[in-house]
One Martini backbone bead per residue (centre of mass of N, CA, C, O) as a GRO file, in nm:
protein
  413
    1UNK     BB    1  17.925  17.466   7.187
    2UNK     BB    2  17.623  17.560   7.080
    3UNK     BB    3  17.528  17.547   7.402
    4UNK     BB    4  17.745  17.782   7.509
    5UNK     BB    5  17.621  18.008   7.339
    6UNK     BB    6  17.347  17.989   7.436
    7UNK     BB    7  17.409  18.054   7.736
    8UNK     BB    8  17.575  18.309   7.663
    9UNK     BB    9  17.332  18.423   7.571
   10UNK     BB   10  17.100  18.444   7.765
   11UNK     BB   11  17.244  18.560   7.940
   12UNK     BB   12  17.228  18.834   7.808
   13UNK     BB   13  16.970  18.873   7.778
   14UNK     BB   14  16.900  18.913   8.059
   15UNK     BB   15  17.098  19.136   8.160
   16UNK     BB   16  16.946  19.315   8.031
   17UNK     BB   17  16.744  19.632   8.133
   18UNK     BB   18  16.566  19.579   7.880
   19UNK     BB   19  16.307  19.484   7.711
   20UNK     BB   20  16.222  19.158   7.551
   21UNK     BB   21  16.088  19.080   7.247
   22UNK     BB   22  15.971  18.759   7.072
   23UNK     BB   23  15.791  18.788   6.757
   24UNK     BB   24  15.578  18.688   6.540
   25UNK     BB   25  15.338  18.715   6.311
   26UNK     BB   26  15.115  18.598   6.516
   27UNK     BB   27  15.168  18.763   6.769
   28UNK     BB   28  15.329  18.514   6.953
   29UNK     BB   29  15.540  18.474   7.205
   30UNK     BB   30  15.847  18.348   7.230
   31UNK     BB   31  16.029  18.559   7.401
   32UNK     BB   32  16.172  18.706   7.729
   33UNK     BB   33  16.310  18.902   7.937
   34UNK     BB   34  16.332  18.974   8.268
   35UNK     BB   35  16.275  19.250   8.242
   36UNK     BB   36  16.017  19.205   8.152
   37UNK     BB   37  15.851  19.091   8.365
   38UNK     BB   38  15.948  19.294   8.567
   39UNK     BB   39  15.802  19.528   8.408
   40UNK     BB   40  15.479  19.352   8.387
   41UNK     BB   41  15.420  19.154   8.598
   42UNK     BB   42  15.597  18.858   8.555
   43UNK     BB   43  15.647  18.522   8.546
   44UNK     BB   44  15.908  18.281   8.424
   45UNK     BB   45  15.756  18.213   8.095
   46UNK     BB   46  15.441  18.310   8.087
   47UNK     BB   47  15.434  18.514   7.777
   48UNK     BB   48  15.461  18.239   7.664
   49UNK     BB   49  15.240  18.220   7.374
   50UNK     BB   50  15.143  18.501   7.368
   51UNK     BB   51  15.014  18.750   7.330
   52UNK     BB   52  15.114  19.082   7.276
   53UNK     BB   53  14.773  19.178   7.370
   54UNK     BB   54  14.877  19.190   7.715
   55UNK     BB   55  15.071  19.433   7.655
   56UNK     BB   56  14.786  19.599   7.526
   57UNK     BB   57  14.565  19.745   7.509
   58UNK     BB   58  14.239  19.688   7.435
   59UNK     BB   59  14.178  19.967   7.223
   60UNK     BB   60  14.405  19.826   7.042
   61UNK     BB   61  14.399  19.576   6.903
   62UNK     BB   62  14.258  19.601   6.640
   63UNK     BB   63  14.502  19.827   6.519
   64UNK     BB   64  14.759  19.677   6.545
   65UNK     BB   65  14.739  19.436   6.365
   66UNK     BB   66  14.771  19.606   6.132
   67UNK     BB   67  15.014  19.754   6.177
   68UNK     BB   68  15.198  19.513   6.208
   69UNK     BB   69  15.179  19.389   5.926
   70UNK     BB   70  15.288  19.680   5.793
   71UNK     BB   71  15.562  19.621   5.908
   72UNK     BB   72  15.675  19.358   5.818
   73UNK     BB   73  15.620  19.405   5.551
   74UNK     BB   74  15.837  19.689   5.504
   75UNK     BB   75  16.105  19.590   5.695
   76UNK     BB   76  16.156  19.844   5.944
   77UNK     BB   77  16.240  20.023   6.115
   78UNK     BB   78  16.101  20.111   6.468
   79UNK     BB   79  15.973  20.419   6.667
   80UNK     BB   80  15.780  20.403   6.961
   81UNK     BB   81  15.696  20.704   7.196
   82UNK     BB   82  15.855  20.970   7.131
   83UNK     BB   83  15.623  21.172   7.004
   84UNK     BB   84  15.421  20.969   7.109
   85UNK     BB   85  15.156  20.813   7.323
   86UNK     BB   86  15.248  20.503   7.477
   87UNK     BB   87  15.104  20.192   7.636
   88UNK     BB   88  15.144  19.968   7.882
   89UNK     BB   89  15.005  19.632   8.037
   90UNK     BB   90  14.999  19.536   8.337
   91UNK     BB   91  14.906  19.252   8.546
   92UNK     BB   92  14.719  19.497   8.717
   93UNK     BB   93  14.622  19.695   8.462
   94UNK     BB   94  14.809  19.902   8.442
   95UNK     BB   95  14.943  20.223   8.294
   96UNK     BB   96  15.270  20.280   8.122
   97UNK     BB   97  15.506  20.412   7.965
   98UNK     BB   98  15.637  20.394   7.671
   99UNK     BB   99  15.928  20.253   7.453
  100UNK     BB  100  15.973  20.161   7.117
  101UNK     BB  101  16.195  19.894   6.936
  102UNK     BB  102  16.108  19.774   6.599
  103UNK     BB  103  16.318  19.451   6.445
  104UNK     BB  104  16.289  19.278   6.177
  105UNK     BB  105  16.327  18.921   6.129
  106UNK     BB  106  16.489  18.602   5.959
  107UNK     BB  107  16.404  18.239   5.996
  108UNK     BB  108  16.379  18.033   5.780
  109UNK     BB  109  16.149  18.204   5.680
  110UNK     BB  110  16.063  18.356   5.911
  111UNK     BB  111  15.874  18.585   6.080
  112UNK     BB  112  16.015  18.854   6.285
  113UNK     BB  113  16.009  19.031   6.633
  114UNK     BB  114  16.212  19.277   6.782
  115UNK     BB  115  16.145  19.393   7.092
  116UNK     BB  116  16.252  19.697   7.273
  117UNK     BB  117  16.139  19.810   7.606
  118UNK     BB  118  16.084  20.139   7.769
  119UNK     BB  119  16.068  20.276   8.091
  120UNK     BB  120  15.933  20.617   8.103
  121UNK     BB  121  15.826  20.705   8.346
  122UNK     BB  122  16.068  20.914   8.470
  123UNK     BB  123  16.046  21.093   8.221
  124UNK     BB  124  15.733  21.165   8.240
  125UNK     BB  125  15.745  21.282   8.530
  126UNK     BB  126  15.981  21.469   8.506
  127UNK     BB  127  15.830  21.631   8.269
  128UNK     BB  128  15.584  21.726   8.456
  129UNK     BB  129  15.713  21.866   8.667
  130UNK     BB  130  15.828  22.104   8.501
  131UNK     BB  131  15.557  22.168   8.424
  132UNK     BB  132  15.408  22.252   8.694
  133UNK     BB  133  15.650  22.448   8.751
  134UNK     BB  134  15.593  22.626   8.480
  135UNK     BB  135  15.312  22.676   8.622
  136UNK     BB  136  15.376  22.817   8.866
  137UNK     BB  137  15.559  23.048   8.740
  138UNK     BB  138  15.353  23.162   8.578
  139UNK     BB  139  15.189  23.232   8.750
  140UNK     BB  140  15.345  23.414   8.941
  141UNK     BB  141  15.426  23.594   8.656
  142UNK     BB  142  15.101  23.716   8.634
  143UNK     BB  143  15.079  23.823   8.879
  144UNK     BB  144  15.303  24.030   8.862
  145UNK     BB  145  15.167  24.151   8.627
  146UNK     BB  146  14.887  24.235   8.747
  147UNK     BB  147  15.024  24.410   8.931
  148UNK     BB  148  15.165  24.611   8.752
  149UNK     BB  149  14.929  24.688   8.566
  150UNK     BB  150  14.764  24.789   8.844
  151UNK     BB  151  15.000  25.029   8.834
  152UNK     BB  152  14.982  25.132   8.547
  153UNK     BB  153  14.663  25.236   8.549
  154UNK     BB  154  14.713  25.457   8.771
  155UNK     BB  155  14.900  25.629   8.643
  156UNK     BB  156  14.749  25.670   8.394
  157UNK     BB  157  14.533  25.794   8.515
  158UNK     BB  158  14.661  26.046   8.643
  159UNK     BB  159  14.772  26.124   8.303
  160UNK     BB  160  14.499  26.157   8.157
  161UNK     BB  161  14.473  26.454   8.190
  162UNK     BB  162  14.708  26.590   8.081
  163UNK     BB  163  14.687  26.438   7.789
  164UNK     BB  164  14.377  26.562   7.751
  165UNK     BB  165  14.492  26.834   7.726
  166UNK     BB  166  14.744  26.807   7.521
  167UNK     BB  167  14.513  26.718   7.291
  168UNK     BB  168  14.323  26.943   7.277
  169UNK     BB  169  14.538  27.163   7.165
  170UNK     BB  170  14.642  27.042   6.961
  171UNK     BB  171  14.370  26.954   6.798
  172UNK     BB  172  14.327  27.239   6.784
  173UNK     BB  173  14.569  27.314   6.593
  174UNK     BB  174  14.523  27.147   6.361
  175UNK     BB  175  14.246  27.270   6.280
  176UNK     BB  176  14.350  27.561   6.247
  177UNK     BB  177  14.545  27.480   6.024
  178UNK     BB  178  14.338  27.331   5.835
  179UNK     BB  179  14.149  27.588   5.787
  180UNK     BB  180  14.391  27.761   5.689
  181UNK     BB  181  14.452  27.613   5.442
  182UNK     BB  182  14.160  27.553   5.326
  183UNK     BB  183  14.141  27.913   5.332
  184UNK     BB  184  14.392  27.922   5.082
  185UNK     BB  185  14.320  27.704   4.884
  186UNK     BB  186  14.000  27.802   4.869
  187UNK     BB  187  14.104  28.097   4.718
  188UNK     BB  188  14.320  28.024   4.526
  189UNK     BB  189  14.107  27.877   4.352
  190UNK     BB  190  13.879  28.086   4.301
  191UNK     BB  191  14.068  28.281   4.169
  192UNK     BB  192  14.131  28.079   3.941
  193UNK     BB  193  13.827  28.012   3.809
  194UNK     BB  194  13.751  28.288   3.751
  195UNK     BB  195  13.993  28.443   3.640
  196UNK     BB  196  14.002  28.294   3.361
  197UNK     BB  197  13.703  28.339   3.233
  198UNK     BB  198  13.700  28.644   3.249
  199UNK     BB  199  13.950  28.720   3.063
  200UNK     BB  200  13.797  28.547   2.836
  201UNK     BB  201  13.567  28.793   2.821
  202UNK     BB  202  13.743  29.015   2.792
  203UNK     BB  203  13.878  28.950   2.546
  204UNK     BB  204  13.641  28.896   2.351
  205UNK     BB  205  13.512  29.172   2.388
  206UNK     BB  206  13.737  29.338   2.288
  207UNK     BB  207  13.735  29.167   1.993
  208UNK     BB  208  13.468  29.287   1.887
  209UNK     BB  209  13.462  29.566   1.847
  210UNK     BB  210  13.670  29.524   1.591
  211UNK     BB  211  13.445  29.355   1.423
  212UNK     BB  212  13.254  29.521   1.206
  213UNK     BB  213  13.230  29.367   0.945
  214UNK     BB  214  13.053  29.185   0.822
  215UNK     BB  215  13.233  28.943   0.721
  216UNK     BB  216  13.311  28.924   1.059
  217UNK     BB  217  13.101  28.760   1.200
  218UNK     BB  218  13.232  28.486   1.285
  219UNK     BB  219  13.410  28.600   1.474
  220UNK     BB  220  13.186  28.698   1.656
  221UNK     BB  221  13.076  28.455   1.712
  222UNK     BB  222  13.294  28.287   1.840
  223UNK     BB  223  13.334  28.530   2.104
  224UNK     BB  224  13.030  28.441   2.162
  225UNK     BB  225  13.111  28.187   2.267
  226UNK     BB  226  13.307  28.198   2.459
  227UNK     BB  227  13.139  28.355   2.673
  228UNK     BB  228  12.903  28.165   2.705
  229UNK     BB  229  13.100  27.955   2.820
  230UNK     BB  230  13.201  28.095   3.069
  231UNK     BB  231  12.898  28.176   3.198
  232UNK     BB  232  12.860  27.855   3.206
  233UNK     BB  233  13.094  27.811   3.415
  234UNK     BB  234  13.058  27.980   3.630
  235UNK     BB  235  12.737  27.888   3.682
  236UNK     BB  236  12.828  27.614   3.803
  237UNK     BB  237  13.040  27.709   4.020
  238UNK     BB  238  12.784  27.836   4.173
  239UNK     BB  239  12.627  27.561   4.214
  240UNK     BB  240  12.811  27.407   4.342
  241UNK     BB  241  12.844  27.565   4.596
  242UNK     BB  242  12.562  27.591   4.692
  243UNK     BB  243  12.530  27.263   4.703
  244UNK     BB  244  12.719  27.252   4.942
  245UNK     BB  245  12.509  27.443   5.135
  246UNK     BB  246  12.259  27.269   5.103
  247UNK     BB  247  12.374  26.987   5.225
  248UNK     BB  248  12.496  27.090   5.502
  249UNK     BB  249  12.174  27.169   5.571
  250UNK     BB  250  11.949  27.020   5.457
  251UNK     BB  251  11.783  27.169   5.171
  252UNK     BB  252  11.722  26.922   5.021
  253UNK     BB  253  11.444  26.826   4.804
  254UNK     BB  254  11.346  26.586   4.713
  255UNK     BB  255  11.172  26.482   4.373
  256UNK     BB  256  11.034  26.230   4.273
  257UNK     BB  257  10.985  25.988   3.980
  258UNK     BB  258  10.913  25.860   3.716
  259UNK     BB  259  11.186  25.720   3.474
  260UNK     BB  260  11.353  25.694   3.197
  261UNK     BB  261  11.693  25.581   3.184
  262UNK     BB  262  11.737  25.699   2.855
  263UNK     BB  263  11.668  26.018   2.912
  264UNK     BB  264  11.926  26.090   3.045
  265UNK     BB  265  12.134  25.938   2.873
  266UNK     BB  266  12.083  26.129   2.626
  267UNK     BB  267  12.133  26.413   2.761
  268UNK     BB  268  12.373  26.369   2.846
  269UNK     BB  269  12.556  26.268   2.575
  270UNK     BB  270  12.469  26.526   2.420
  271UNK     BB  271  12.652  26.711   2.594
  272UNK     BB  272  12.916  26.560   2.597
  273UNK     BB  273  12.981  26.574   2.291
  274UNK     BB  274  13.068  26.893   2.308
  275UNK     BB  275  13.342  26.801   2.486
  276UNK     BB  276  13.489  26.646   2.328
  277UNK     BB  277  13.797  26.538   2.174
  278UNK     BB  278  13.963  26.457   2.012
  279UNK     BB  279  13.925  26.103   1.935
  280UNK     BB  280  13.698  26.069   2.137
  281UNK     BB  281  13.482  25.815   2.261
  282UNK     BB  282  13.144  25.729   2.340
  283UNK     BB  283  12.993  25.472   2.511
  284UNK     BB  284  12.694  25.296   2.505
  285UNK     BB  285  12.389  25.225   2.565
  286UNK     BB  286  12.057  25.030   2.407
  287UNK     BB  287  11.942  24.830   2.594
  288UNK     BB  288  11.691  25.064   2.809
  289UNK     BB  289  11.418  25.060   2.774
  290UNK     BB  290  11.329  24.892   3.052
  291UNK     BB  291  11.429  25.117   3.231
  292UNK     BB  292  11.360  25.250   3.563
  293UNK     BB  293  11.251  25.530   3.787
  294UNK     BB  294  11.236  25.626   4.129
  295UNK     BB  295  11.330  25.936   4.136
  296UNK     BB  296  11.556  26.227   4.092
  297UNK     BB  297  11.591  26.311   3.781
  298UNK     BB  298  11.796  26.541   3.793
  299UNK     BB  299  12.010  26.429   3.992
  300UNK     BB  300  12.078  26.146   3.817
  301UNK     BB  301  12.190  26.329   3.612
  302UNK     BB  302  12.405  26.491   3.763
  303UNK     BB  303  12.585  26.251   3.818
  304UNK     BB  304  12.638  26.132   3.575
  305UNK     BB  305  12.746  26.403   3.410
  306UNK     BB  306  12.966  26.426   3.592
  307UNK     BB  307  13.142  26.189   3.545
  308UNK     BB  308  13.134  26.208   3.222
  309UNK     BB  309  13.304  26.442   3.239
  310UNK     BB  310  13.552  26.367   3.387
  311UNK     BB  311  13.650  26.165   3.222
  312UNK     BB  312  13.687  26.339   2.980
  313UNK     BB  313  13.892  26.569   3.113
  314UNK     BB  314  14.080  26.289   3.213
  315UNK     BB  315  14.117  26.246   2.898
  316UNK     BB  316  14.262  26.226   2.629
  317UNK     BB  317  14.327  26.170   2.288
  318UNK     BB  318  14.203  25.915   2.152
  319UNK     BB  319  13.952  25.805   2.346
  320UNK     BB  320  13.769  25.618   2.564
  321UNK     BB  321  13.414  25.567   2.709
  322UNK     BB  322  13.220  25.403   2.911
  323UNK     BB  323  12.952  25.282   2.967
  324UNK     BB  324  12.708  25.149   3.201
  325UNK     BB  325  12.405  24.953   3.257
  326UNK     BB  326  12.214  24.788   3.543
  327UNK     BB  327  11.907  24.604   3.632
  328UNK     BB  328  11.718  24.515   3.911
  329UNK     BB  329  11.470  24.487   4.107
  330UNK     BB  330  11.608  24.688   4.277
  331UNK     BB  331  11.901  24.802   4.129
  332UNK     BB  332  12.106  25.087   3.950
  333UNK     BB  333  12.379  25.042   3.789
  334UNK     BB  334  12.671  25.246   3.715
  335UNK     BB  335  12.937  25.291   3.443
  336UNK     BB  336  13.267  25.490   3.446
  337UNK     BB  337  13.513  25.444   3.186
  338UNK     BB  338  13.841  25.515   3.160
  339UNK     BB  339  14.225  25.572   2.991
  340UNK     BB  340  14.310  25.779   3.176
  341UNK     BB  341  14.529  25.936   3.446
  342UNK     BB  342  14.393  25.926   3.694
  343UNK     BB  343  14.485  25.828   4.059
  344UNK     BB  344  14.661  25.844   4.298
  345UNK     BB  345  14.697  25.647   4.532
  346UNK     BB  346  14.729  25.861   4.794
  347UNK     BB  347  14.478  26.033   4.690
  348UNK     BB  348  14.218  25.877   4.704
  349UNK     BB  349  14.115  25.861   4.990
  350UNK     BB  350  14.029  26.198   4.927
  351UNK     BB  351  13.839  26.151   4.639
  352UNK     BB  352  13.573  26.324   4.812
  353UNK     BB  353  13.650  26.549   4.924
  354UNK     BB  354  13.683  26.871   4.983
  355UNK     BB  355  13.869  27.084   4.779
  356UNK     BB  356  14.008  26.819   4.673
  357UNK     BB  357  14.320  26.736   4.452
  358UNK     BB  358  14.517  26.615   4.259
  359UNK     BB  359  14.808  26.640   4.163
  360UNK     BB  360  14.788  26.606   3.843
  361UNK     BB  361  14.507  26.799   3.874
  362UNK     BB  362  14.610  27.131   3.909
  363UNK     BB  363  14.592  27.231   3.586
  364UNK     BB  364  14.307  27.163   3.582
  365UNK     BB  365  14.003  27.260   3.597
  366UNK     BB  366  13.866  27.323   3.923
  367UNK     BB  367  13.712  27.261   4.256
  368UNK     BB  368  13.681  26.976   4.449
  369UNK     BB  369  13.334  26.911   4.468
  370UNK     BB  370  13.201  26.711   4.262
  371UNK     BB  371  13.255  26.427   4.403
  372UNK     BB  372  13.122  26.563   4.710
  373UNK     BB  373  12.821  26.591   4.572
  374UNK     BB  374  12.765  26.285   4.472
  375UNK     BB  375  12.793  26.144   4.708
  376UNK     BB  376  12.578  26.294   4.853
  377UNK     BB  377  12.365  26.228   4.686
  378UNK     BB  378  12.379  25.908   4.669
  379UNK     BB  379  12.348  25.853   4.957
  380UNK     BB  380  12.094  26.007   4.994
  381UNK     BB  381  11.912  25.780   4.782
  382UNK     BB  382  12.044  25.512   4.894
  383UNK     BB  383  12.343  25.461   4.805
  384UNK     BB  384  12.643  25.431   4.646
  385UNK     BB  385  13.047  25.485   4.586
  386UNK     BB  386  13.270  25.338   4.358
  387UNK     BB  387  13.665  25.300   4.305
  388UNK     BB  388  13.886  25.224   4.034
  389UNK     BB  389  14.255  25.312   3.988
  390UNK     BB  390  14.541  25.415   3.762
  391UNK     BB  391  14.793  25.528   3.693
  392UNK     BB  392  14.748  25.618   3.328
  393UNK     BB  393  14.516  25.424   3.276
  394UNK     BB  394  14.269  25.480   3.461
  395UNK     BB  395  13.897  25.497   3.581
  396UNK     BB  396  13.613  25.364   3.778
  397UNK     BB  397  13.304  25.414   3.833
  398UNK     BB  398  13.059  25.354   4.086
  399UNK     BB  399  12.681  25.343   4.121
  400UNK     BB  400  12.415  25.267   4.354
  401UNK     BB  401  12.057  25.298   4.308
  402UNK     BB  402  11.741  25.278   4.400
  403UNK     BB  403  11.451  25.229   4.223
  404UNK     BB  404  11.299  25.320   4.485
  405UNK     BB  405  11.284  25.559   4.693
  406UNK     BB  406  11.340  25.573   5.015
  407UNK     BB  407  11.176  25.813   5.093
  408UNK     BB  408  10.923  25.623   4.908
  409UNK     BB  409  10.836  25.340   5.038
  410UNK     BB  410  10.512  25.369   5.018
  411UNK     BB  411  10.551  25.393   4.708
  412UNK     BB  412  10.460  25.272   4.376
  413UNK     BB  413  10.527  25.120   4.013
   0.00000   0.00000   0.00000
């Protein structure tokens, strides 16, 4: 009965038409069904008692030995060759694609593999020629792509001097319109910085009149500050007018000089304070006395005085104002930063064009120049200007001009 078995058992191994293949632990060929040596192209019982390492390339020996073990360890089915390229060597040296599935088991406590391995040669051509087809495909789809691209080239060209004058056209009505906005915003802005201090200069006027009575001096005297802060900011609006048209035509003639950092800081501090709000505190650097500057000592402090003065006007009742001042062998970086109304984000883009203001701050007076006359000092000087702000939160600019004039590159202190 247990020949008969076997013999059954055997006939079935024999019949399957995939390779089977049953190795010991040291890697040993046990036995294989006919379809392996046909499919390895041995005669049969050649590869029983040899190493499975003949039916594996050459460069893969030394790493199978490790995977084998480590897969004994594990003890679980595996397939190997469907999503990774493996293959066999046939008995003439050939190579041609596998997948295997390999099943540990044990008899009698020894381990075994069977190896069950298929020939997937005509799944791999089958899949190359199809790939083949697919680069035919494209070649022909990209001819045809190249075809019609240099079709549409053609038209292209054709309709460009149309679009280009009709672009030129809209071009020129934009630009029309943004001028024709921009003399109607600027027009109503000047009307409006004008208009305001001279009315208290004439109401202050009128009412000093009334006051004829020594006792009345100081009232006198309140609406005499009040005429001269007018005529103090008209003068400012005039300069600053004036220095937009002096940068636009390139008439500033920088005077570099050296000048120690800290004399314009107090200088700047000096006026601040007179500008402070209720409760609102600045404060400043104290230990610059080793700061110097070969600049243009007039300009970086107007530079400096304009952000300082900023910051003020666009901060609340009791809050703070920093100043920052560092600097390194070649550069001294400036930073005002307050916890004022900022800046909308939408409106970032455009704080430096000329004769523009943000939306928050249409109600505060300013003529939208300070911040675009600033650029282009602090540009001209060889430096940089950048600004992070945060609506309602606050605002912090920063400034970076070289310690020694480019313009005076020259020259040494």
């Amino acid at each position: 009965m247990l020949f008969r078995n076997q013999y059954f058992f055997k006939s079935i191994f024999n019949k399957i038409s995939e390779g089977i293949i049953i190795v010991d632990e040291k890697q040993q060929i046990i036995d294989t069904n006919l379809a392996t040596g046909t499919m390895f192209g041995y005669q049969k019982n050649y590869l029983k008692k040899k190493s499975i390492n003949i039916l594996i390339p050459e460069e893969y020996h030394s790493k199978h030995k490790i995977y084998f073990k480590d897969f004994l360890d594990e003890g679980q089915n595996k397939t190997m060759g469907y999503e990774q390229n493996i293959h066999g060597v046939k008995s003439d040296g050939q190579f041609f694609p596998i997948e295997v599935s390999l099943t540990p088991f044990k008899i009698f406590e020894k381990k075994y593999v069977l190896v069950l391995v298929f020939d997937i040669s005509f799944r791999v051509n089958h899949e190359r020629s199809i790939r083949e087809l697919n680069s035919a495909l494209e070649n022909k789809v990209k001819k045809r792509t190249a075809e019609l691209k240099a079709t549409i080239v053609k038209l292209e060209k054709e309709n460009k001097k149309r679009i280009k004058a009709e672009n030129e056209t809209k071009n020129a009505l934009i630009k029309e319109k943004e001028l024709n906005d921009l003399k109607s915003k600027f027009l109503s802005m000047v009307s409006h910085e004008f208009k305001t201090p001279l009315s208290g200069i004439l109401t202050s006027a009128m009412l000093i009149s009334k006051y004829k009575n020594p006792e009345q001096q100081d009232k006198r005297e309140a609406h005499l500050k009040i005429i001269s802060e007018k005529v103090h900011f008209l003068n400012g609006i005039l300069d600053d007018f004036l220095s937009v048209e002096k940068l636009e035509k390139g008439k500033i003639n920088y005077m570099p000089t050296k000048f120690m950092v800290s004399k314009i800081v107090e200088e700047v501090i000096y006026n601040a304070n007179t500008q402070l709000k209720e409760g609102q505190n600045l404060l400043y650097p104290e230990e610059i006395d080793g700061f110097a500057l070969y600049q243009d000592e007039k300009v970086v402090e107007l530079i400096l005085a304009n952000l300082v003065n900023n910051a003020i006007k666009y901060s609340h009742e009791d809050s703070t104002i920093v100043l920052k001042i560092t600097q390194d062998d070649l550069n001294t970086v400036f930073s005002v930063k307050d916890n004022g109304i900022g800046i909308p984000e939408k409106d970032q883009k455009n704080i430096f064009k000329r004769y523009f203001r943000a939306d928050n701050v249409l109600l505060t007076q300013g003529t939208g120049i300070g911040l675009n006359i600033v650029k282009h000092h602090v540009e001209n000087l060889g430096g940089s200007i950048s600004f992070e702000s945060v609506e309602n939160k606050g605002s912090e600019f920063t400034f970076s001009i070289p310690n020694i004039a480019v313009y005076e590159k020259s020259l040494t202190y």
